[in-house]
PDB file of C-alpha atoms in Angstrom:
ATOM      1  CA  MET A   1      35.455 103.524-107.864  1.00 44.00           C
ATOM      2  CA  LYS A   2      34.346 100.082-108.785  1.00 52.00           C
ATOM      3  CA  SER A   3      36.055  98.033-106.133  1.00 64.00           C
ATOM      4  CA  LEU A   4      38.816  98.417-103.410  1.00 63.00           C
ATOM      5  CA  ALA A   5      41.336  96.913-105.863  1.00 67.00           C
ATOM      6  CA  ASP A   6      41.262  99.947-107.994  1.00 68.00           C
ATOM      7  CA  ILE A   7      42.938 101.895-105.384  1.00 63.00           C
ATOM      8  CA  TYR A   8      46.036  99.760-105.266  1.00 65.00           C
ATOM      9  CA  SER A   9      46.049  98.309-108.811  1.00 67.00           C
ATOM     10  CA  HIS A  10      47.265 101.650-110.596  1.00 65.00           C
ATOM     11  CA  LEU A  11      50.311 103.553-110.561  1.00 57.00           C
ATOM     12  CA  PRO A  12      49.695 106.737-108.386  1.00 61.00           C
ATOM     13  CA  ASP A  13      52.087 108.972-110.378  1.00 59.00           C
ATOM     14  CA  ALA A  14      53.613 108.761-113.878  1.00 56.00           C
ATOM     15  CA  PRO A  15      57.025 107.126-113.808  1.00 54.00           C
ATOM     16  CA  SER A  16      59.760 109.522-113.231  1.00 60.00           C
ATOM     17  CA  GLU A  17      62.281 110.507-115.620  1.00 62.00           C
ATOM     18  CA  LYS A  18      64.764 111.683-113.160  1.00 66.00           C
ATOM     19  CA  THR A  19      67.920 109.887-112.357  1.00 75.00           C
ATOM     20  CA  LEU A  20      67.863 106.959-109.796  1.00 72.00           C
ATOM     21  CA  GLU A  21      69.972 109.015-107.388  1.00 78.00           C
ATOM     22  CA  ARG A  22      67.893 112.052-107.373  1.00 85.00           C
ATOM     23  CA  VAL A  23      64.662 109.856-106.891  1.00 86.00           C
ATOM     24  CA  ASP A  24      66.364 108.123-104.144  1.00 88.00           C
ATOM     25  CA  TYR A  25      67.532 111.386-102.565  1.00 91.00           C
ATOM     26  CA  GLU A  26      63.868 112.851-102.838  1.00 92.00           C
ATOM     27  CA  ALA A  27      62.224 109.819-101.355  1.00 93.00           C
ATOM     28  CA  ARG A  28      64.445 110.428 -98.197  1.00 95.00           C
ATOM     29  CA  HIS A  29      64.608 114.173 -97.686  1.00 96.00           C
ATOM     30  CA  TRP A  30      61.444 116.386 -97.491  1.00 97.00           C
ATOM     31  CA  SER A  31      60.444 119.763 -95.921  1.00 96.00           C
ATOM     32  CA  SER A  32      57.270 121.467 -96.219  1.00 96.00           C
ATOM     33  CA  PRO A  33      57.289 125.122 -97.491  1.00 94.00           C
ATOM     34  CA  ILE A  34      54.623 126.071 -94.980  1.00 93.00           C
ATOM     35  CA  LYS A  35      55.871 128.303 -92.359  1.00 93.00           C
ATOM     36  CA  GLY A  36      55.480 127.903 -88.702  1.00 91.00           C
ATOM     37  CA  PRO A  37      54.336 124.785 -86.491  1.00 93.00           C
ATOM     38  CA  LEU A  38      52.624 121.797 -88.201  1.00 95.00           C
ATOM     39  CA  LYS A  39      49.871 121.364 -85.241  1.00 96.00           C
ATOM     40  CA  PRO A  40      47.797 117.955 -85.766  1.00 96.00           C
ATOM     41  CA  GLY A  41      44.072 118.863 -86.593  1.00 94.00           C
ATOM     42  CA  THR A  42      45.235 121.940 -88.706  1.00 96.00           C
ATOM     43  CA  GLU A  43      44.684 122.216 -92.505  1.00 96.00           C
ATOM     44  CA  GLU A  44      48.679 123.101 -92.640  1.00 96.00           C
ATOM     45  CA  HIS A  45      49.394 119.855 -90.931  1.00 97.00           C
ATOM     46  CA  LYS A  46      47.246 117.842 -93.039  1.00 97.00           C
ATOM     47  CA  LYS A  47      48.248 119.072 -96.350  1.00 96.00           C
ATOM     48  CA  ALA A  48      51.980 118.827 -95.417  1.00 97.00           C
ATOM     49  CA  VAL A  49      51.444 115.193 -94.668  1.00 97.00           C
ATOM     50  CA  ALA A  50      49.679 114.300 -97.860  1.00 96.00           C
ATOM     51  CA  GLN A  51      52.299 116.405 -99.819  1.00 95.00           C
ATOM     52  CA  MET A  52      55.133 114.590 -98.002  1.00 97.00           C
ATOM     53  CA  PHE A  53      53.759 111.233 -99.254  1.00 96.00           C
ATOM     54  CA  ARG A  54      53.291 112.547-102.803  1.00 93.00           C
ATOM     55  CA  ASP A  55      56.612 114.094-103.178  1.00 93.00           C
ATOM     56  CA  THR A  56      58.690 111.194-101.568  1.00 94.00           C
ATOM     57  CA  PHE A  57      57.242 108.723-104.002  1.00 91.00           C
ATOM     58  CA  ASN A  58      59.804 106.371-105.451  1.00 88.00           C
ATOM     59  CA  PRO A  59      58.702 104.935-108.915  1.00 85.00           C
ATOM     60  CA  TYR A  60      60.844 101.746-108.819  1.00 82.00           C
ATOM     61  CA  LYS A  61      59.253  98.780-110.750  1.00 81.00           C
ATOM     62  CA  PRO A  62      59.375  95.187-109.205  1.00 80.00           C
ATOM     63  CA  SER A  63      59.068  93.642-112.628  1.00 73.00           C
ATOM     64  CA  VAL A  64      62.356  95.159-113.806  1.00 76.00           C
ATOM     65  CA  ILE A  65      64.391  94.399-110.431  1.00 80.00           C
ATOM     66  CA  ASP A  66      67.597  92.273-111.340  1.00 83.00           C
ATOM     67  CA  TRP A  67      67.760  89.803-108.547  1.00 86.00           C
ATOM     68  CA  PRO A  68      71.455  88.799-107.963  1.00 86.00           C
ATOM     69  CA  GLU A  69      72.598  85.256-108.233  1.00 88.00           C
ATOM     70  CA  LEU A  70      73.383  83.741-104.746  1.00 87.00           C
ATOM     71  CA  ASP A  71      76.111  81.267-103.890  1.00 87.00           C
ATOM     72  CA  PRO A  72      74.638  77.973-102.344  1.00 88.00           C
ATOM     73  CA  GLU A  73      75.215  78.954 -98.743  1.00 85.00           C
ATOM     74  CA  THR A  74      73.609  82.435 -98.941  1.00 84.00           C
ATOM     75  CA  LEU A  75      70.651  80.859-101.019  1.00 87.00           C
ATOM     76  CA  HIS A  76      70.051  78.435 -98.239  1.00 84.00           C
ATOM     77  CA  ARG A  77      70.362  81.109 -95.739  1.00 81.00           C
ATOM     78  CA  ILE A  78      67.788  83.179 -97.337  1.00 82.00           C
ATOM     79  CA  THR A  79      65.277  80.425 -98.234  1.00 82.00           C
ATOM     80  CA  SER A  80      65.296  78.883 -94.756  1.00 78.00           C
ATOM     81  CA  LEU A  81      64.510  82.217 -92.908  1.00 77.00           C
ATOM     82  CA  PRO A  82      61.034  81.563 -91.286  1.00 74.00           C
ATOM     83  CA  ILE A  83      59.186  84.720 -92.620  1.00 77.00           C
ATOM     84  CA  TRP A  84      58.205  84.348 -96.443  1.00 80.00           C
ATOM     85  CA  ASP A  85      54.629  83.007 -96.267  1.00 81.00           C
ATOM     86  CA  ILE A  86      53.834  85.661 -93.462  1.00 81.00           C
ATOM     87  CA  ALA A  87      55.503  88.417 -95.326  1.00 84.00           C
ATOM     88  CA  VAL A  88      53.702  88.039 -98.658  1.00 86.00           C
ATOM     89  CA  GLN A  89      50.376  87.448 -96.864  1.00 86.00           C
ATOM     90  CA  THR A  90      50.811  90.594 -94.641  1.00 87.00           C
ATOM     91  CA  GLU A  91      51.448  92.683 -97.475  1.00 89.00           C
ATOM     92  CA  GLY A  92      48.326  91.192 -99.314  1.00 89.00           C
ATOM     93  CA  LYS A  93      46.310  92.215 -96.177  1.00 90.00           C
ATOM     94  CA  ALA A  94      47.956  95.490 -95.703  1.00 92.00           C
ATOM     95  CA  ARG A  95      46.896  96.699 -99.165  1.00 92.00           C
ATOM     96  CA  LEU A  96      43.398  95.751 -98.743  1.00 92.00           C
ATOM     97  CA  ARG A  97      43.013  97.061 -95.320  1.00 93.00           C
ATOM     98  CA  MET A  98      44.384 100.332 -96.063  1.00 94.00           C
ATOM     99  CA  ALA A  99      42.383 100.647 -99.346  1.00 92.00           C
ATOM    100  CA  ALA A 100      39.288  99.977 -97.421  1.00 93.00           C
ATOM    101  CA  TYR A 101      40.017 102.494 -94.753  1.00 95.00           C
ATOM    102  CA  ALA A 102      40.857 105.217 -97.342  1.00 93.00           C
ATOM    103  CA  ALA A 103      37.573 104.624 -99.067  1.00 91.00           C
ATOM    104  CA  MET A 104      35.871 105.610 -95.769  1.00 92.00           C
ATOM    105  CA  ILE A 105      37.737 109.000 -95.527  1.00 93.00           C
ATOM    106  CA  ASP A 106      35.880 112.113 -96.660  1.00 94.00           C
ATOM    107  CA  ASP A 107      38.921 114.278 -96.450  1.00 95.00           C
ATOM    108  CA  PRO A 108      40.567 114.315-100.037  1.00 94.00           C
ATOM    109  CA  ASP A 109      44.190 114.890 -98.889  1.00 95.00           C
ATOM    110  CA  MET A 110      44.105 111.980 -96.466  1.00 96.00           C
ATOM    111  CA  LYS A 111      42.246 109.859 -98.777  1.00 94.00           C
ATOM    112  CA  ASP A 112      44.741 110.340-101.438  1.00 93.00           C
ATOM    113  CA  ALA A 113      47.784 109.716 -98.975  1.00 95.00           C
ATOM    114  CA  LEU A 114      46.251 106.325 -97.756  1.00 95.00           C
ATOM    115  CA  SER A 115      45.314 105.242-101.152  1.00 92.00           C
ATOM    116  CA  ARG A 116      48.916 105.869-102.392  1.00 93.00           C
ATOM    117  CA  ASN A 117      49.856 103.857 -99.151  1.00 95.00           C
ATOM    118  CA  ALA A 118      47.645 100.916-100.264  1.00 93.00           C
ATOM    119  CA  TRP A 119      49.263 101.075-103.671  1.00 92.00           C
ATOM    120  CA  GLU A 120      52.703 101.037-102.210  1.00 93.00           C
ATOM    121  CA  GLU A 121      51.968  97.930 -99.965  1.00 93.00           C
ATOM    122  CA  ASN A 122      50.671  96.092-103.116  1.00 91.00           C
ATOM    123  CA  ARG A 123      53.902  96.894-104.680  1.00 91.00           C
ATOM    124  CA  HIS A 124      55.672  95.392-101.560  1.00 91.00           C
ATOM    125  CA  LYS A 125      53.814  92.386-102.155  1.00 91.00           C
ATOM    126  CA  GLU A 126      54.889  92.222-105.761  1.00 89.00           C
ATOM    127  CA  VAL A 127      58.586  92.815-104.742  1.00 90.00           C
ATOM    128  CA  LEU A 128      58.317  89.804-102.335  1.00 89.00           C
ATOM    129  CA  SER A 129      56.394  87.678-104.718  1.00 89.00           C
ATOM    130  CA  LYS A 130      59.262  88.223-107.350  1.00 89.00           C
ATOM    131  CA  LEU A 131      61.800  87.319-104.906  1.00 89.00           C
ATOM    132  CA  VAL A 132      60.226  84.018-103.961  1.00 88.00           C
ATOM    133  CA  GLU A 133      60.001  83.244-107.464  1.00 89.00           C
ATOM    134  CA  ALA A 134      63.450  84.218-108.496  1.00 89.00           C
ATOM    135  CA  TYR A 135      64.899  82.039-105.651  1.00 89.00           C
ATOM    136  CA  LYS A 136      62.464  79.318-105.747  1.00 90.00           C
ATOM    137  CA  ILE A 137      61.365  79.567-102.152  1.00 85.00           C
ATOM    138  CA  PRO A 138      58.705  77.011-101.259  1.00 82.00           C
ATOM    139  CA  MET A 139      55.489  78.694-100.157  1.00 80.00           C
ATOM    140  CA  ALA A 140      52.107  77.728 -98.923  1.00 78.00           C
ATOM    141  CA  PRO A 141      49.013  78.542-100.980  1.00 81.00           C
ATOM    142  CA  GLU A 142      47.923  82.198-100.251  1.00 80.00           C
ATOM    143  CA  PRO A 143      44.639  82.546 -98.523  1.00 82.00           C
ATOM    144  CA  PRO A 144      41.847  84.687-100.071  1.00 85.00           C
ATOM    145  CA  TYR A 145      42.130  88.162 -99.304  1.00 83.00           C
ATOM    146  CA  VAL A 146      38.843  89.251 -97.625  1.00 85.00           C
ATOM    147  CA  GLU A 147      37.681  93.028 -97.282  1.00 85.00           C
ATOM    148  CA  PRO A 148      37.713  93.587 -93.482  1.00 89.00           C
ATOM    149  CA  LYS A 149      34.367  93.903 -91.579  1.00 91.00           C
ATOM    150  CA  ASP A 150      35.736  96.245 -89.013  1.00 94.00           C
ATOM    151  CA  THR A 151      37.639  98.646 -91.276  1.00 95.00           C
ATOM    152  CA  GLU A 152      38.994 101.003 -88.673  1.00 96.00           C
ATOM    153  CA  TRP A 153      40.289  97.997 -86.381  1.00 96.00           C
ATOM    154  CA  ALA A 154      41.922  96.313 -89.415  1.00 95.00           C
ATOM    155  CA  TYR A 155      43.618  99.577 -90.333  1.00 97.00           C
ATOM    156  CA  LEU A 156      44.762 100.188 -86.771  1.00 97.00           C
ATOM    157  CA  VAL A 157      46.196  96.652 -86.482  1.00 95.00           C
ATOM    158  CA  THR A 158      48.051  97.153 -89.770  1.00 95.00           C
ATOM    159  CA  GLY A 159      49.491 100.601 -88.927  1.00 96.00           C
ATOM    160  CA  PHE A 160      50.753  99.671 -85.350  1.00 96.00           C
ATOM    161  CA  SER A 161      52.162  96.403 -86.617  1.00 93.00           C
ATOM    162  CA  GLU A 162      54.085  98.316 -89.329  1.00 94.00           C
ATOM    163  CA  CYS A 163      55.372 100.724 -86.501  1.00 95.00           C
ATOM    164  CA  VAL A 164      56.788  97.767 -84.485  1.00 92.00           C
ATOM    165  CA  ASP A 165      57.936  95.585 -87.342  1.00 89.00           C
ATOM    166  CA  SER A 166      59.767  98.563 -89.365  1.00 92.00           C
ATOM    167  CA  PHE A 167      61.371  99.766 -86.010  1.00 93.00           C
ATOM    168  CA  PHE A 168      63.199  96.286 -85.601  1.00 88.00           C
ATOM    169  CA  ALA A 169      63.523  95.522 -89.292  1.00 88.00           C
ATOM    170  CA  PHE A 170      65.667  98.825 -89.488  1.00 92.00           C
ATOM    171  CA  GLY A 171      68.112  97.217 -87.086  1.00 89.00           C
ATOM    172  CA  LEU A 172      68.114  93.730 -88.488  1.00 85.00           C
ATOM    173  CA  PHE A 173      68.755  95.098 -92.095  1.00 86.00           C
ATOM    174  CA  ALA A 174      71.788  97.138 -90.738  1.00 88.00           C
ATOM    175  CA  LEU A 175      73.019  94.065 -88.815  1.00 85.00           C
ATOM    176  CA  ALA A 176      72.859  91.894 -91.916  1.00 82.00           C
ATOM    177  CA  GLU A 177      74.621  94.637 -93.897  1.00 84.00           C
ATOM    178  CA  ARG A 178      77.462  94.874 -91.498  1.00 83.00           C
ATOM    179  CA  ALA A 179      77.763  90.987 -91.169  1.00 78.00           C
ATOM    180  CA  GLY A 180      78.222  90.511 -94.827  1.00 78.00           C
ATOM    181  CA  LEU A 181      76.282  87.410 -95.114  1.00 73.00           C
ATOM    182  CA  PHE A 182      74.277  88.601 -97.790  1.00 78.00           C
ATOM    183  CA  PRO A 183      75.635  90.258-101.004  1.00 82.00           C
ATOM    184  CA  MET A 184      75.538  93.840-101.348  1.00 84.00           C
ATOM    185  CA  GLU A 185      73.517  93.708-104.589  1.00 84.00           C
ATOM    186  CA  LEU A 186      70.477  92.271-102.505  1.00 85.00           C
ATOM    187  CA  ILE A 187      71.056  94.785 -99.728  1.00 86.00           C
ATOM    188  CA  GLU A 188      70.739  97.658-102.347  1.00 85.00           C
ATOM    189  CA  THR A 189      67.728  95.984-103.974  1.00 84.00           C
ATOM    190  CA  PHE A 190      65.778  95.970-100.809  1.00 85.00           C
ATOM    191  CA  GLU A 191      66.804  99.372 -99.694  1.00 90.00           C
ATOM    192  CA  PRO A 192      64.171 101.420-101.214  1.00 89.00           C
ATOM    193  CA  VAL A 193      61.499  99.000 -99.693  1.00 90.00           C
ATOM    194  CA  MET A 194      63.168  99.663 -96.231  1.00 92.00           C
ATOM    195  CA  GLN A 195      62.926 103.458 -96.548  1.00 95.00           C
ATOM    196  CA  GLU A 196      59.428 103.127 -97.923  1.00 95.00           C
ATOM    197  CA  GLU A 197      58.252 101.504 -94.778  1.00 95.00           C
ATOM    198  CA  CYS A 198      59.758 104.523 -92.930  1.00 97.00           C
ATOM    199  CA  ARG A 199      57.563 106.587 -95.069  1.00 97.00           C
ATOM    200  CA  HIS A 200      54.534 104.408 -94.362  1.00 97.00           C
ATOM    201  CA  ILE A 201      54.783 104.637 -90.546  1.00 97.00           C
ATOM    202  CA  LEU A 202      55.636 108.514 -90.738  1.00 98.00           C
ATOM    203  CA  LEU A 203      52.339 108.722 -92.572  1.00 98.00           C
ATOM    204  CA  PHE A 204      50.470 106.495 -89.944  1.00 98.00           C
ATOM    205  CA  ALA A 205      51.779 108.426 -86.933  1.00 98.00           C
ATOM    206  CA  ASN A 206      50.755 111.909 -88.411  1.00 98.00           C
ATOM    207  CA  TRP A 207      47.319 110.387 -89.528  1.00 98.00           C
ATOM    208  CA  LEU A 208      46.827 109.052 -85.972  1.00 98.00           C
ATOM    209  CA  ALA A 209      47.539 112.518 -84.504  1.00 97.00           C
ATOM    210  CA  TRP A 210      45.303 114.185 -87.123  1.00 97.00           C
ATOM    211  CA  HIS A 211      42.529 111.700 -86.605  1.00 97.00           C
ATOM    212  CA  ARG A 212      42.684 112.269 -82.806  1.00 97.00           C
ATOM    213  CA  ALA A 213      42.617 115.997 -83.190  1.00 96.00           C
ATOM    214  CA  THR A 214      39.705 115.998 -85.581  1.00 95.00           C
ATOM    215  CA  MET A 215      37.322 113.358 -84.001  1.00 95.00           C
ATOM    216  CA  PRO A 216      34.332 114.487 -81.831  1.00 95.00           C
ATOM    217  CA  PHE A 217      35.437 114.482 -78.151  1.00 94.00           C
ATOM    218  CA  TRP A 218      32.859 112.010 -77.280  1.00 95.00           C
ATOM    219  CA  LYS A 219      34.308 109.501 -79.692  1.00 95.00           C
ATOM    220  CA  ARG A 220      37.681 109.725 -78.101  1.00 95.00           C
ATOM    221  CA  PRO A 221      37.257 107.344 -75.124  1.00 96.00           C
ATOM    222  CA  TRP A 222      36.278 104.422 -77.257  1.00 96.00           C
ATOM    223  CA  PHE A 223      38.878 105.105 -79.862  1.00 97.00           C
ATOM    224  CA  GLU A 224      41.603 105.040 -77.253  1.00 97.00           C
ATOM    225  CA  LEU A 225      40.342 101.887 -75.754  1.00 97.00           C
ATOM    226  CA  ARG A 226      40.413 100.309 -79.334  1.00 97.00           C
ATOM    227  CA  VAL A 227      44.264 101.376 -79.435  1.00 97.00           C
ATOM    228  CA  ILE A 228      44.886  99.563 -76.227  1.00 97.00           C
ATOM    229  CA  GLY A 229      43.108  96.701 -77.543  1.00 97.00           C
ATOM    230  CA  VAL A 230      45.271  96.655 -80.812  1.00 96.00           C
ATOM    231  CA  TRP A 231      48.317  96.694 -78.647  1.00 94.00           C
ATOM    232  CA  ILE A 232      47.094  93.710 -76.541  1.00 93.00           C
ATOM    233  CA  PHE A 233      46.362  91.838 -79.895  1.00 91.00           C
ATOM    234  CA  LEU A 234      49.589  92.484 -81.439  1.00 89.00           C
ATOM    235  CA  ALA A 235      51.413  91.328 -78.210  1.00 86.00           C
ATOM    236  CA  TYR A 236      49.351  88.178 -78.243  1.00 84.00           C
ATOM    237  CA  GLU A 237      49.738  87.463 -81.956  1.00 79.00           C
ATOM    238  CA  ARG A 238      53.566  87.645 -81.644  1.00 72.00           C
ATOM    239  CA  MET A 239      53.756  85.188 -79.022  1.00 68.00           C
ATOM    240  CA  GLY A 240      52.726  82.493 -81.328  1.00 57.00           C
ATOM    241  CA  LEU A 241      53.909  80.921 -84.533  1.00 46.00           C
ATOM    242  CA  ALA A 242      51.886  80.440 -87.773  1.00 44.00           C
ATOM    243  CA  ARG A 243      51.653  77.094 -89.508  1.00 46.00           C
ATOM    244  CA  SER A 244      50.655  76.271 -93.031  1.00 42.00           C
ATOM    245  CA  ILE A 245      50.808  73.624 -95.456  1.00 42.00           C
ATOM    246  CA  ASP A 246      52.070  74.078 -99.073  1.00 43.00           C
ATOM    247  CA  ASP A 247      51.102  72.172-102.291  1.00 46.00           C
ATOM    248  CA  ASN A 248      53.490  69.417-101.402  1.00 49.00           C
ATOM    249  CA  GLY A 249      51.847  68.596 -98.196  1.00 48.00           C
ATOM    250  CA  GLU A 250      54.946  69.890 -96.323  1.00 51.00           C
ATOM    251  CA  GLU A 251      54.227  71.918 -93.088  1.00 46.00           C
ATOM    252  CA  HIS A 252      55.849  75.683 -92.958  1.00 46.00           C
ATOM    253  CA  THR A 253      56.328  77.013 -89.428  1.00 51.00           C
ATOM    254  CA  GLN A 254      56.558  80.909 -89.551  1.00 48.00           C
ATOM    255  CA  ASP A 255      57.724  83.260 -86.867  1.00 50.00           C
ATOM    256  CA  ASN A 256      55.152  85.963 -86.120  1.00 48.00           C
ATOM    257  CA  ASN A 257      57.975  87.799 -84.048  1.00 48.00           C
ATOM    258  CA  PHE A 258      60.790  87.416 -86.462  1.00 51.00           C
ATOM    259  CA  THR A 259      61.454  91.237 -86.673  1.00 48.00           C
ATOM    260  CA  VAL A 260      62.145  91.040 -82.847  1.00 51.00           C
ATOM    261  CA  THR A 261      63.668  87.780 -82.398  1.00 52.00           C
ATOM    262  CA  GLY A 262      65.408  87.314 -85.795  1.00 50.00           C
ATOM    263  CA  ALA A 263      69.059  88.736 -85.215  1.00 52.00           C
ATOM    264  CA  LYS A 264      70.579  85.328 -85.118  1.00 58.00           C
ATOM    265  CA  ASP A 265      68.982  84.133 -88.265  1.00 59.00           C
ATOM    266  CA  MET A 266      70.246  87.419 -90.142  1.00 59.00           C
ATOM    267  CA  THR A 267      73.986  87.439 -88.776  1.00 61.00           C
ATOM    268  CA  ASN A 268      76.523  85.643 -87.402  1.00 61.00           C
ATOM    269  CA  ILE A 269      77.699  88.528 -85.005  1.00 63.00           C
ATOM    270  CA  ASP A 270      76.907  87.871 -81.396  1.00 70.00           C
ATOM    271  CA  ILE A 271      74.845  90.828 -80.250  1.00 74.00           C
ATOM    272  CA  LYS A 272      73.028  91.301 -76.997  1.00 81.00           C
ATOM    273  CA  VAL A 273      69.599  92.585 -76.807  1.00 82.00           C
ATOM    274  CA  PRO A 274      70.542  96.190 -75.387  1.00 86.00           C
ATOM    275  CA  GLU A 275      72.876  96.587 -78.235  1.00 87.00           C
ATOM    276  CA  LEU A 276      70.263  95.422 -80.801  1.00 87.00           C
ATOM    277  CA  MET A 277      67.845  98.003 -79.287  1.00 90.00           C
ATOM    278  CA  GLN A 278      70.574 100.727 -79.548  1.00 93.00           C
ATOM    279  CA  LEU A 279      71.119  99.748 -83.300  1.00 91.00           C
ATOM    280  CA  CYS A 280      67.389  99.961 -83.933  1.00 93.00           C
ATOM    281  CA  LEU A 281      67.049 103.394 -82.303  1.00 96.00           C
ATOM    282  CA  ASP A 282      70.077 104.618 -84.224  1.00 96.00           C
ATOM    283  CA  GLU A 283      68.810 103.363 -87.693  1.00 96.00           C
ATOM    284  CA  ASN A 284      65.314 104.626 -86.773  1.00 97.00           C
ATOM    285  CA  ASP A 285      66.757 108.159 -86.122  1.00 97.00           C
ATOM    286  CA  ARG A 286      68.930 107.879 -89.465  1.00 96.00           C
ATOM    287  CA  ARG A 287      66.070 106.791 -91.636  1.00 97.00           C
ATOM    288  CA  PHE A 288      63.713 109.701 -90.293  1.00 97.00           C
ATOM    289  CA  ALA A 289      66.370 112.346 -90.157  1.00 97.00           C
ATOM    290  CA  GLY A 290      65.713 113.528 -93.603  1.00 97.00           C
ATOM    291  CA  TYR A 291      62.017 114.373 -93.223  1.00 98.00           C
ATOM    292  CA  ASP A 292      60.672 117.658 -91.800  1.00 97.00           C
ATOM    293  CA  PRO A 293      61.031 117.445 -88.009  1.00 97.00           C
ATOM    294  CA  ARG A 294      57.687 119.062 -87.632  1.00 97.00           C
ATOM    295  CA  LEU A 295      56.072 115.910 -88.660  1.00 97.00           C
ATOM    296  CA  LEU A 296      55.451 113.454 -85.848  1.00 97.00           C
ATOM    297  CA  ARG A 297      57.390 110.164 -85.658  1.00 97.00           C
ATOM    298  CA  PRO A 298      56.113 106.958 -84.090  1.00 95.00           C
ATOM    299  CA  THR A 299      57.139 106.931 -80.376  1.00 95.00           C
ATOM    300  CA  THR A 300      55.952 103.807 -78.702  1.00 94.00           C
ATOM    301  CA  THR A 301      58.309 101.278 -79.849  1.00 93.00           C
ATOM    302  CA  PRO A 302      61.454 103.563 -79.611  1.00 95.00           C
ATOM    303  CA  ALA A 303      60.308 104.253 -76.017  1.00 95.00           C
ATOM    304  CA  ILE A 304      60.160 100.524 -75.184  1.00 92.00           C
ATOM    305  CA  ALA A 305      63.562 100.161 -76.675  1.00 93.00           C
ATOM    306  CA  ARG A 306      65.074 102.790 -74.544  1.00 95.00           C
ATOM    307  CA  ALA A 307      63.434 101.496 -71.410  1.00 95.00           C
ATOM    308  CA  ILE A 308      65.046  97.936 -72.364  1.00 91.00           C
ATOM    309  CA  ILE A 309      68.401  99.587 -72.557  1.00 93.00           C
ATOM    310  CA  LYS A 310      67.948 101.406 -69.497  1.00 92.00           C
ATOM    311  CA  GLY A 311      66.682  98.354 -67.601  1.00 91.00           C
ATOM    312  CA  ALA A 312      69.879  96.353 -68.823  1.00 87.00           C
ATOM    313  CA  LYS A 313      72.189  99.258 -67.481  1.00 85.00           C
ATOM    314  CA  ILE A 314      70.450  99.127 -64.042  1.00 87.00           C
ATOM    315  CA  TRP A 315      70.665  95.463 -63.860  1.00 81.00           C
ATOM    316  CA  GLY A 316      74.286  95.542 -64.835  1.00 79.00           C
ATOM    317  CA  CYS A 317      75.019  97.997 -62.202  1.00 85.00           C
ATOM    318  CA  VAL A 318      72.885  95.919 -59.435  1.00 80.00           C
ATOM    319  CA  LYS A 319      74.643  92.787 -60.659  1.00 74.00           C
ATOM    320  CA  SER A 320      78.285  94.266 -60.369  1.00 74.00           C
ATOM    321  CA  LYS A 321      77.526  95.416 -56.860  1.00 74.00           C
ATOM    322  CA  CYS A 322      75.900  92.064 -55.753  1.00 72.00           C
ATOM    323  CA  CYS A 323      78.613  90.026 -57.291  1.00 67.00           C
ATOM    324  CA  PRO A 324      81.720  92.222 -57.624  1.00 63.00           C
ATOM    325  CA  ALA A 325      84.147  89.357 -58.003  1.00 55.00           C
ATOM    326  CA  LYS A 326      82.148  87.717 -60.731  1.00 52.00           C
ATOM    327  CA  SER A 327      81.825  91.065 -62.465  1.00 49.00           C
ATOM    328  CA  ALA A 328      85.603  91.786 -62.330  1.00 49.00           C
ATOM    329  CA  ALA A 329      86.422  88.305 -63.774  1.00 46.00           C
TER     330      ALA A 329
END
């Protein structure tokens, strides 16, 4: 390998000759032929994870996506979303971070899976770039993408960030579809990308369990401290806005926390936070349902969502007891 770019610049498999329907089904449904439990740290678990990622590959090509023509109102709604600079740059950094970490791994199965993940992140960037080009969305110049100095930290930040963002994106995507504010052709165009994110966080959750199970015990405390540090960093990062300047000298304000706060921008439906959390949970379960249940799923963000729902119910009960007249009205 001459450079990290070699990992994500070539198609990992030959384009499939199967029908689109068959490819789409196989990208969402997979079970390992291995019998018995798939315990993290075992050879069976590791090989199943790598095989899942290979078998569920969807060979769609960004260059041939037929972007639908949008009416002026819908076009304005899409171009005004405060996400495009961050979205493109996030995928640009993700591909490099995953490729860098894959290059560090000695195990051939996990190296293969993470290398494919890096390639798919690069494809996500291409999809977003093609959308930006098709709808003439003004963008700030992309910064240079630099190989991370702390490869493990960069990979953990990317992996946990995807787990958080994908969970809420599943709900926002379903909400946008229900509201009917975006044409079905555009929804269907992005559907494979959304399901691909599900595969990515499924891979990350199982890599994380494998990594914990196989690392020397004396390294585990420092690693867990790093994980805590990543969560603190992500919480801090999402409290702010990102600002950049485009080629015309205009400032772009991007919402780092759009996946959590973006419901009002994606739909005209009035939805309360607990209802949105439940929708995210339902969509999360639906997207994972087709994969072997013995593979681990991300748990932290769904647990936080359930806690918010439970807390809202408790608060509602307390409020109704404290103010019965107001509650009845």
